[in-house]
């Protein structure tokens, strides 16, 4: 009788398997890696969703003082940058803190595109302050700096490299409890209010790296679309390009069940796990919003509908990539930002050369998706269609070029610099750019197609000129 029951169960499982959805979103028809082997567990078999609590609404910033009061906070660090410290978003936060009797100190020395040195300056400030809660008001630079400060103040005896991603740092799992952190994003790009990731320039190697752990994600993200009205058009554009690439990369990343190694303990399962059915939903929805609203948001600063939707898209894409991860556009972007020579982006009030993160990411996107398309052509065609391409007669081998051409048109329409050459790089810089990409294994290994140093060189060369 037991044998008959087992046979019946096996038959039902086979029927379910045959009936499973085979659409590109759920079938994960990639051919790069071996499939999941349950016995040996050489690749992962599970994914985990982690995201901050999110509250959205025009004017919601005024609730921050009540939130801190509800948490029982007695001594709060308000973190921002010099430019924002004079603008309405920070004033709105301070008014709420004062109104609700919250004692706070302001740290306004956040560096736009932070470095290990600027992180450590913030860490020293918060260690001296003995804060029991944090509020970060700004873009990804501020939110990431505040996450790092909270982490190292909560783990005061740790060396800075202990939690930094391998191979640059030791990549230790975070096991200490952190203090509450409320993030108030003022840009529509990083989605950092949703993620456990903090990115910085490691000056010694002139590359970007970071800290990635679910433990450092904000307790609460207050997404207030009124703050987006203070962004200049180039900031809106470059922030939007970050959203675009977050969505595209997480949707085309190596599927979670093909990522190796399988963790021996859940605490070592990385924040960036590979594409998965839940992240896919957020990525695709974010991409649809970008396609509909980014150009409007850039061209009209008073278009509250467009800017509000891009603020949401940033969070949606953040939920997607914060759990699935990004791959080559981001991996290659880090040396592009880190090795900047003299380029200073328009609309950014900084005293140092700067390639904004979203710009450094998007400049390689046509070359990258041409390269990766052969591993998941259906997904590349699907995203090209969302961005406006006519794919009715498209052939599978044309997926990469179609998406690349669609991206080039999108970038041209938004007056993006004509490739890496336009921001100060030449073919002579390619070896250094490749060298700066190689340590970014945390993300490059999530690309659906493995890449050699020669492949990376060719991708940088192809990105020197876009149009």
PDB file of C-alpha atoms in Angstrom, residues 136-345:
ATOM      1  CA  UNK A 136      19.394  59.777   6.541  1.00  0.00           C
ATOM      2  CA  UNK A 137      18.108  62.534   4.246  1.00  0.00           C
ATOM      3  CA  UNK A 138      19.499  62.521   0.710  1.00  0.00           C
ATOM      4  CA  UNK A 139      20.444  60.290  -2.168  1.00  0.00           C
ATOM      5  CA  UNK A 140      22.271  56.985  -2.141  1.00  0.00           C
ATOM      6  CA  UNK A 141      25.500  58.581  -0.894  1.00  0.00           C
ATOM      7  CA  UNK A 142      23.844  59.775   2.311  1.00  0.00           C
ATOM      8  CA  UNK A 143      21.815  56.629   2.927  1.00  0.00           C
ATOM      9  CA  UNK A 144      24.820  54.372   2.303  1.00  0.00           C
ATOM     10  CA  UNK A 145      27.076  56.462   4.559  1.00  0.00           C
ATOM     11  CA  UNK A 146      24.481  56.289   7.319  1.00  0.00           C
ATOM     12  CA  UNK A 147      24.144  52.492   6.973  1.00  0.00           C
ATOM     13  CA  UNK A 148      27.907  52.084   7.317  1.00  0.00           C
ATOM     14  CA  UNK A 149      28.057  54.458  10.290  1.00  0.00           C
ATOM     15  CA  UNK A 150      25.261  52.576  12.045  1.00  0.00           C
ATOM     16  CA  UNK A 151      27.019  49.240  11.409  1.00  0.00           C
ATOM     17  CA  UNK A 152      30.464  50.196  12.703  1.00  0.00           C
ATOM     18  CA  UNK A 153      29.101  52.152  15.674  1.00  0.00           C
ATOM     19  CA  UNK A 154      27.168  48.986  16.579  1.00  0.00           C
ATOM     20  CA  UNK A 155      30.326  46.883  16.122  1.00  0.00           C
ATOM     21  CA  UNK A 156      32.948  49.300  17.493  1.00  0.00           C
ATOM     22  CA  UNK A 157      35.834  46.832  17.692  1.00  0.00           C
ATOM     23  CA  UNK A 158      35.551  45.669  14.072  1.00  0.00           C
ATOM     24  CA  UNK A 159      38.188  46.580  11.522  1.00  0.00           C
ATOM     25  CA  UNK A 160      36.785  48.596   8.604  1.00  0.00           C
ATOM     26  CA  UNK A 161      37.514  45.835   6.072  1.00  0.00           C
ATOM     27  CA  UNK A 162      35.786  43.165   8.179  1.00  0.00           C
ATOM     28  CA  UNK A 163      32.381  43.778   6.574  1.00  0.00           C
ATOM     29  CA  UNK A 164      33.535  45.050   3.160  1.00  0.00           C
ATOM     30  CA  UNK A 165      32.778  42.712   0.276  1.00  0.00           C
ATOM     31  CA  UNK A 166      35.390  40.119  -0.666  1.00  0.00           C
ATOM     32  CA  UNK A 167      37.893  40.017  -2.283  1.00  0.00           C
ATOM     33  CA  UNK A 168      38.724  43.602  -1.212  1.00  0.00           C
ATOM     34  CA  UNK A 169      37.467  43.056   2.334  1.00  0.00           C
ATOM     35  CA  UNK A 170      36.738  40.015   4.472  1.00  0.00           C
ATOM     36  CA  UNK A 171      32.988  39.964   3.764  1.00  0.00           C
ATOM     37  CA  UNK A 172      32.098  38.799   7.280  1.00  0.00           C
ATOM     38  CA  UNK A 173      28.377  38.250   7.975  1.00  0.00           C
ATOM     39  CA  UNK A 174      26.807  40.879  10.228  1.00  0.00           C
ATOM     40  CA  UNK A 175      25.616  39.342  13.489  1.00  0.00           C
ATOM     41  CA  UNK A 176      25.451  42.433  15.744  1.00  0.00           C
ATOM     42  CA  UNK A 177      22.121  44.254  16.337  1.00  0.00           C
ATOM     43  CA  UNK A 178      21.931  47.708  14.726  1.00  0.00           C
ATOM     44  CA  UNK A 179      20.038  50.818  15.783  1.00  0.00           C
ATOM     45  CA  UNK A 180      16.884  51.969  13.918  1.00  0.00           C
ATOM     46  CA  UNK A 181      17.561  53.922  10.704  1.00  0.00           C
ATOM     47  CA  UNK A 182      14.920  55.941   8.865  1.00  0.00           C
ATOM     48  CA  UNK A 183      15.841  56.800   5.260  1.00  0.00           C
ATOM     49  CA  UNK A 184      14.298  59.787   3.469  1.00  0.00           C
ATOM     50  CA  UNK A 185      15.382  59.593  -0.199  1.00  0.00           C
ATOM     51  CA  UNK A 186      15.557  62.873  -2.112  1.00  0.00           C
ATOM     52  CA  UNK A 187      16.591  61.356  -5.462  1.00  0.00           C
ATOM     53  CA  UNK A 188      14.887  58.761  -7.633  1.00  0.00           C
ATOM     54  CA  UNK A 189      17.697  56.367  -8.389  1.00  0.00           C
ATOM     55  CA  UNK A 190      19.545  54.219  -5.907  1.00  0.00           C
ATOM     56  CA  UNK A 191      16.592  52.635  -4.115  1.00  0.00           C
ATOM     57  CA  UNK A 192      18.967  52.580  -1.148  1.00  0.00           C
ATOM     58  CA  UNK A 193      16.046  53.116   1.225  1.00  0.00           C
ATOM     59  CA  UNK A 194      15.031  49.518   0.477  1.00  0.00           C
ATOM     60  CA  UNK A 195      18.375  47.678   0.413  1.00  0.00           C
ATOM     61  CA  UNK A 196      21.092  46.304   2.647  1.00  0.00           C
ATOM     62  CA  UNK A 197      23.877  47.642   0.432  1.00  0.00           C
ATOM     63  CA  UNK A 198      26.311  50.533   1.036  1.00  0.00           C
ATOM     64  CA  UNK A 199      28.671  51.496  -1.809  1.00  0.00           C
ATOM     65  CA  UNK A 200      31.876  53.546  -1.604  1.00  0.00           C
ATOM     66  CA  UNK A 201      35.141  54.284  -3.459  1.00  0.00           C
ATOM     67  CA  UNK A 202      38.074  52.360  -2.022  1.00  0.00           C
ATOM     68  CA  UNK A 203      40.737  54.977  -2.668  1.00  0.00           C
ATOM     69  CA  UNK A 204      43.762  52.707  -2.297  1.00  0.00           C
ATOM     70  CA  UNK A 205      42.695  50.615  -5.324  1.00  0.00           C
ATOM     71  CA  UNK A 206      40.672  53.378  -7.032  1.00  0.00           C
ATOM     72  CA  UNK A 207      37.636  51.120  -7.353  1.00  0.00           C
ATOM     73  CA  UNK A 208      34.169  51.080  -5.926  1.00  0.00           C
ATOM     74  CA  UNK A 209      33.172  48.320  -3.550  1.00  0.00           C
ATOM     75  CA  UNK A 210      30.755  48.133  -0.657  1.00  0.00           C
ATOM     76  CA  UNK A 211      29.075  46.316   2.173  1.00  0.00           C
ATOM     77  CA  UNK A 212      26.155  44.015   1.424  1.00  0.00           C
ATOM     78  CA  UNK A 213      24.076  42.550   4.233  1.00  0.00           C
ATOM     79  CA  UNK A 214      20.371  42.364   4.959  1.00  0.00           C
ATOM     80  CA  UNK A 215      21.226  43.479   8.499  1.00  0.00           C
ATOM     81  CA  UNK A 216      22.114  47.052   7.429  1.00  0.00           C
ATOM     82  CA  UNK A 217      18.937  47.845   5.499  1.00  0.00           C
ATOM     83  CA  UNK A 218      16.950  50.815   6.858  1.00  0.00           C
ATOM     84  CA  UNK A 219      14.183  50.157   9.335  1.00  0.00           C
ATOM     85  CA  UNK A 220      11.858  52.454   7.393  1.00  0.00           C
ATOM     86  CA  UNK A 221      11.974  54.323   4.101  1.00  0.00           C
ATOM     87  CA  UNK A 222       9.861  57.490   3.893  1.00  0.00           C
ATOM     88  CA  UNK A 223       9.279  58.103   0.183  1.00  0.00           C
ATOM     89  CA  UNK A 224       8.004  61.656  -0.181  1.00  0.00           C
ATOM     90  CA  UNK A 225       7.530  62.688  -3.835  1.00  0.00           C
ATOM     91  CA  UNK A 226       7.596  66.384  -2.911  1.00  0.00           C
ATOM     92  CA  UNK A 227      11.378  66.097  -2.495  1.00  0.00           C
ATOM     93  CA  UNK A 228      11.843  65.199  -6.149  1.00  0.00           C
ATOM     94  CA  UNK A 229      10.786  68.714  -7.207  1.00  0.00           C
ATOM     95  CA  UNK A 230      14.133  70.029  -5.916  1.00  0.00           C
ATOM     96  CA  UNK A 231      16.236  67.904  -8.312  1.00  0.00           C
ATOM     97  CA  UNK A 232      17.923  69.537 -11.359  1.00  0.00           C
ATOM     98  CA  UNK A 233      17.261  67.801 -14.693  1.00  0.00           C
ATOM     99  CA  UNK A 234      20.688  66.066 -14.991  1.00  0.00           C
ATOM    100  CA  UNK A 235      20.315  64.657 -11.490  1.00  0.00           C
ATOM    101  CA  UNK A 236      16.870  63.349 -12.461  1.00  0.00           C
ATOM    102  CA  UNK A 237      18.283  61.807 -15.637  1.00  0.00           C
ATOM    103  CA  UNK A 238      21.298  60.145 -14.042  1.00  0.00           C
ATOM    104  CA  UNK A 239      19.236  58.900 -11.108  1.00  0.00           C
ATOM    105  CA  UNK A 240      16.734  57.485 -13.575  1.00  0.00           C
ATOM    106  CA  UNK A 241      19.488  55.652 -15.461  1.00  0.00           C
ATOM    107  CA  UNK A 242      20.377  53.886 -12.222  1.00  0.00           C
ATOM    108  CA  UNK A 243      16.759  52.720 -11.915  1.00  0.00           C
ATOM    109  CA  UNK A 244      16.814  51.608 -15.561  1.00  0.00           C
ATOM    110  CA  UNK A 245      19.932  49.486 -15.080  1.00  0.00           C
ATOM    111  CA  UNK A 246      18.819  48.126 -11.711  1.00  0.00           C
ATOM    112  CA  UNK A 247      15.712  46.776 -13.418  1.00  0.00           C
ATOM    113  CA  UNK A 248      17.454  45.478 -16.549  1.00  0.00           C
ATOM    114  CA  UNK A 249      20.339  43.836 -14.706  1.00  0.00           C
ATOM    115  CA  UNK A 250      18.302  42.182 -11.964  1.00  0.00           C
ATOM    116  CA  UNK A 251      15.837  40.815 -14.527  1.00  0.00           C
ATOM    117  CA  UNK A 252      18.605  39.361 -16.706  1.00  0.00           C
ATOM    118  CA  UNK A 253      20.845  38.175 -13.845  1.00  0.00           C
ATOM    119  CA  UNK A 254      21.807  34.533 -13.388  1.00  0.00           C
ATOM    120  CA  UNK A 255      18.811  32.733 -11.817  1.00  0.00           C
ATOM    121  CA  UNK A 256      19.109  32.125  -8.088  1.00  0.00           C
ATOM    122  CA  UNK A 257      19.097  28.323  -8.458  1.00  0.00           C
ATOM    123  CA  UNK A 258      22.144  28.481 -10.739  1.00  0.00           C
ATOM    124  CA  UNK A 259      24.237  30.582  -8.372  1.00  0.00           C
ATOM    125  CA  UNK A 260      26.955  28.792  -6.443  1.00  0.00           C
ATOM    126  CA  UNK A 261      28.025  27.923  -3.867  1.00  0.00           C
ATOM    127  CA  UNK A 262      24.983  26.791  -1.959  1.00  0.00           C
ATOM    128  CA  UNK A 263      25.299  28.411   1.501  1.00  0.00           C
ATOM    129  CA  UNK A 264      26.036  26.093   4.395  1.00  0.00           C
ATOM    130  CA  UNK A 265      24.153  28.484   6.708  1.00  0.00           C
ATOM    131  CA  UNK A 266      21.382  30.970   5.832  1.00  0.00           C
ATOM    132  CA  UNK A 267      23.414  33.871   7.273  1.00  0.00           C
ATOM    133  CA  UNK A 268      25.915  33.417   4.437  1.00  0.00           C
ATOM    134  CA  UNK A 269      23.313  33.510   1.661  1.00  0.00           C
ATOM    135  CA  UNK A 270      24.232  36.756  -0.141  1.00  0.00           C
ATOM    136  CA  UNK A 271      21.932  39.752  -0.390  1.00  0.00           C
ATOM    137  CA  UNK A 272      22.411  39.514  -4.165  1.00  0.00           C
ATOM    138  CA  UNK A 273      21.053  36.055  -4.950  1.00  0.00           C
ATOM    139  CA  UNK A 274      20.273  36.071  -8.683  1.00  0.00           C
ATOM    140  CA  UNK A 275      17.028  36.640 -10.549  1.00  0.00           C
ATOM    141  CA  UNK A 276      13.995  35.100  -8.905  1.00  0.00           C
ATOM    142  CA  UNK A 277      10.234  35.164  -9.438  1.00  0.00           C
ATOM    143  CA  UNK A 278       9.549  37.863  -6.810  1.00  0.00           C
ATOM    144  CA  UNK A 279      12.341  40.252  -7.830  1.00  0.00           C
ATOM    145  CA  UNK A 280      11.315  39.779 -11.475  1.00  0.00           C
ATOM    146  CA  UNK A 281       7.913  41.337 -10.750  1.00  0.00           C
ATOM    147  CA  UNK A 282       9.435  44.456  -9.185  1.00  0.00           C
ATOM    148  CA  UNK A 283      12.046  44.821 -11.941  1.00  0.00           C
ATOM    149  CA  UNK A 284       9.560  44.635 -14.806  1.00  0.00           C
ATOM    150  CA  UNK A 285       7.135  47.032 -13.143  1.00  0.00           C
ATOM    151  CA  UNK A 286       9.948  49.532 -12.462  1.00  0.00           C
ATOM    152  CA  UNK A 287      11.014  49.292 -16.101  1.00  0.00           C
ATOM    153  CA  UNK A 288       7.487  50.092 -17.296  1.00  0.00           C
ATOM    154  CA  UNK A 289       7.442  53.223 -15.122  1.00  0.00           C
ATOM    155  CA  UNK A 290      10.852  54.323 -16.419  1.00  0.00           C
ATOM    156  CA  UNK A 291       9.672  53.876 -20.001  1.00  0.00           C
ATOM    157  CA  UNK A 292       6.576  55.984 -19.363  1.00  0.00           C
ATOM    158  CA  UNK A 293       7.827  58.711 -17.051  1.00  0.00           C
ATOM    159  CA  UNK A 294      11.620  59.260 -17.080  1.00  0.00           C
ATOM    160  CA  UNK A 295      11.733  61.567 -20.113  1.00  0.00           C
ATOM    161  CA  UNK A 296       8.839  63.621 -18.733  1.00  0.00           C
ATOM    162  CA  UNK A 297      10.499  63.850 -15.302  1.00  0.00           C
ATOM    163  CA  UNK A 298      13.743  65.136 -16.850  1.00  0.00           C
ATOM    164  CA  UNK A 299      12.148  67.644 -19.184  1.00  0.00           C
ATOM    165  CA  UNK A 300       9.646  69.228 -16.792  1.00  0.00           C
ATOM    166  CA  UNK A 301      10.673  69.859 -13.180  1.00  0.00           C
ATOM    167  CA  UNK A 302       7.074  70.711 -12.248  1.00  0.00           C
ATOM    168  CA  UNK A 303       5.650  67.414 -13.547  1.00  0.00           C
ATOM    169  CA  UNK A 304       4.741  66.022 -10.132  1.00  0.00           C
ATOM    170  CA  UNK A 305       3.073  62.945 -11.643  1.00  0.00           C
ATOM    171  CA  UNK A 306       6.218  61.957 -13.543  1.00  0.00           C
ATOM    172  CA  UNK A 307       8.609  62.726 -10.712  1.00  0.00           C
ATOM    173  CA  UNK A 308       6.385  60.959  -8.159  1.00  0.00           C
ATOM    174  CA  UNK A 309       6.258  57.851 -10.306  1.00  0.00           C
ATOM    175  CA  UNK A 310      10.031  57.842 -10.775  1.00  0.00           C
ATOM    176  CA  UNK A 311      10.388  58.076  -6.986  1.00  0.00           C
ATOM    177  CA  UNK A 312       8.261  54.941  -6.716  1.00  0.00           C
ATOM    178  CA  UNK A 313      10.128  53.237  -9.556  1.00  0.00           C
ATOM    179  CA  UNK A 314      13.367  53.768  -7.663  1.00  0.00           C
ATOM    180  CA  UNK A 315      11.957  51.877  -4.679  1.00  0.00           C
ATOM    181  CA  UNK A 316      10.425  49.157  -6.868  1.00  0.00           C
ATOM    182  CA  UNK A 317      13.718  48.543  -8.666  1.00  0.00           C
ATOM    183  CA  UNK A 318      15.480  48.672  -5.299  1.00  0.00           C
ATOM    184  CA  UNK A 319      13.340  45.829  -3.998  1.00  0.00           C
ATOM    185  CA  UNK A 320      14.111  43.900  -7.175  1.00  0.00           C
ATOM    186  CA  UNK A 321      17.873  44.363  -7.380  1.00  0.00           C
ATOM    187  CA  UNK A 322      18.316  44.465  -3.601  1.00  0.00           C
ATOM    188  CA  UNK A 323      17.445  40.768  -3.591  1.00  0.00           C
ATOM    189  CA  UNK A 324      18.358  39.617  -7.114  1.00  0.00           C
ATOM    190  CA  UNK A 325      21.470  41.748  -7.598  1.00  0.00           C
ATOM    191  CA  UNK A 326      22.962  43.562 -10.568  1.00  0.00           C
ATOM    192  CA  UNK A 327      25.741  42.425 -12.874  1.00  0.00           C
ATOM    193  CA  UNK A 328      28.036  43.818 -15.579  1.00  0.00           C
ATOM    194  CA  UNK A 329      26.813  47.410 -16.011  1.00  0.00           C
ATOM    195  CA  UNK A 330      27.352  47.968 -12.308  1.00  0.00           C
ATOM    196  CA  UNK A 331      30.537  45.923 -12.079  1.00  0.00           C
ATOM    197  CA  UNK A 332      32.087  47.934 -14.904  1.00  0.00           C
ATOM    198  CA  UNK A 333      30.734  51.238 -13.580  1.00  0.00           C
ATOM    199  CA  UNK A 334      32.784  51.156 -10.414  1.00  0.00           C
ATOM    200  CA  UNK A 335      36.183  51.783 -12.051  1.00  0.00           C
ATOM    201  CA  UNK A 336      34.531  54.281 -14.434  1.00  0.00           C
ATOM    202  CA  UNK A 337      33.586  56.346 -11.378  1.00  0.00           C
ATOM    203  CA  UNK A 338      36.714  55.538  -9.395  1.00  0.00           C
ATOM    204  CA  UNK A 339      39.254  56.435 -12.098  1.00  0.00           C
ATOM    205  CA  UNK A 340      37.591  59.716 -13.135  1.00  0.00           C
ATOM    206  CA  UNK A 341      40.138  62.327 -14.211  1.00  0.00           C
ATOM    207  CA  UNK A 342      38.680  65.777 -14.746  1.00  0.00           C
ATOM    208  CA  UNK A 343      35.019  65.199 -15.723  1.00  0.00           C
ATOM    209  CA  UNK A 344      32.525  67.184 -13.651  1.00  0.00           C
ATOM    210  CA  UNK A 345      28.898  66.430 -14.271  1.00  0.00           C
TER     211      UNK A 345
END
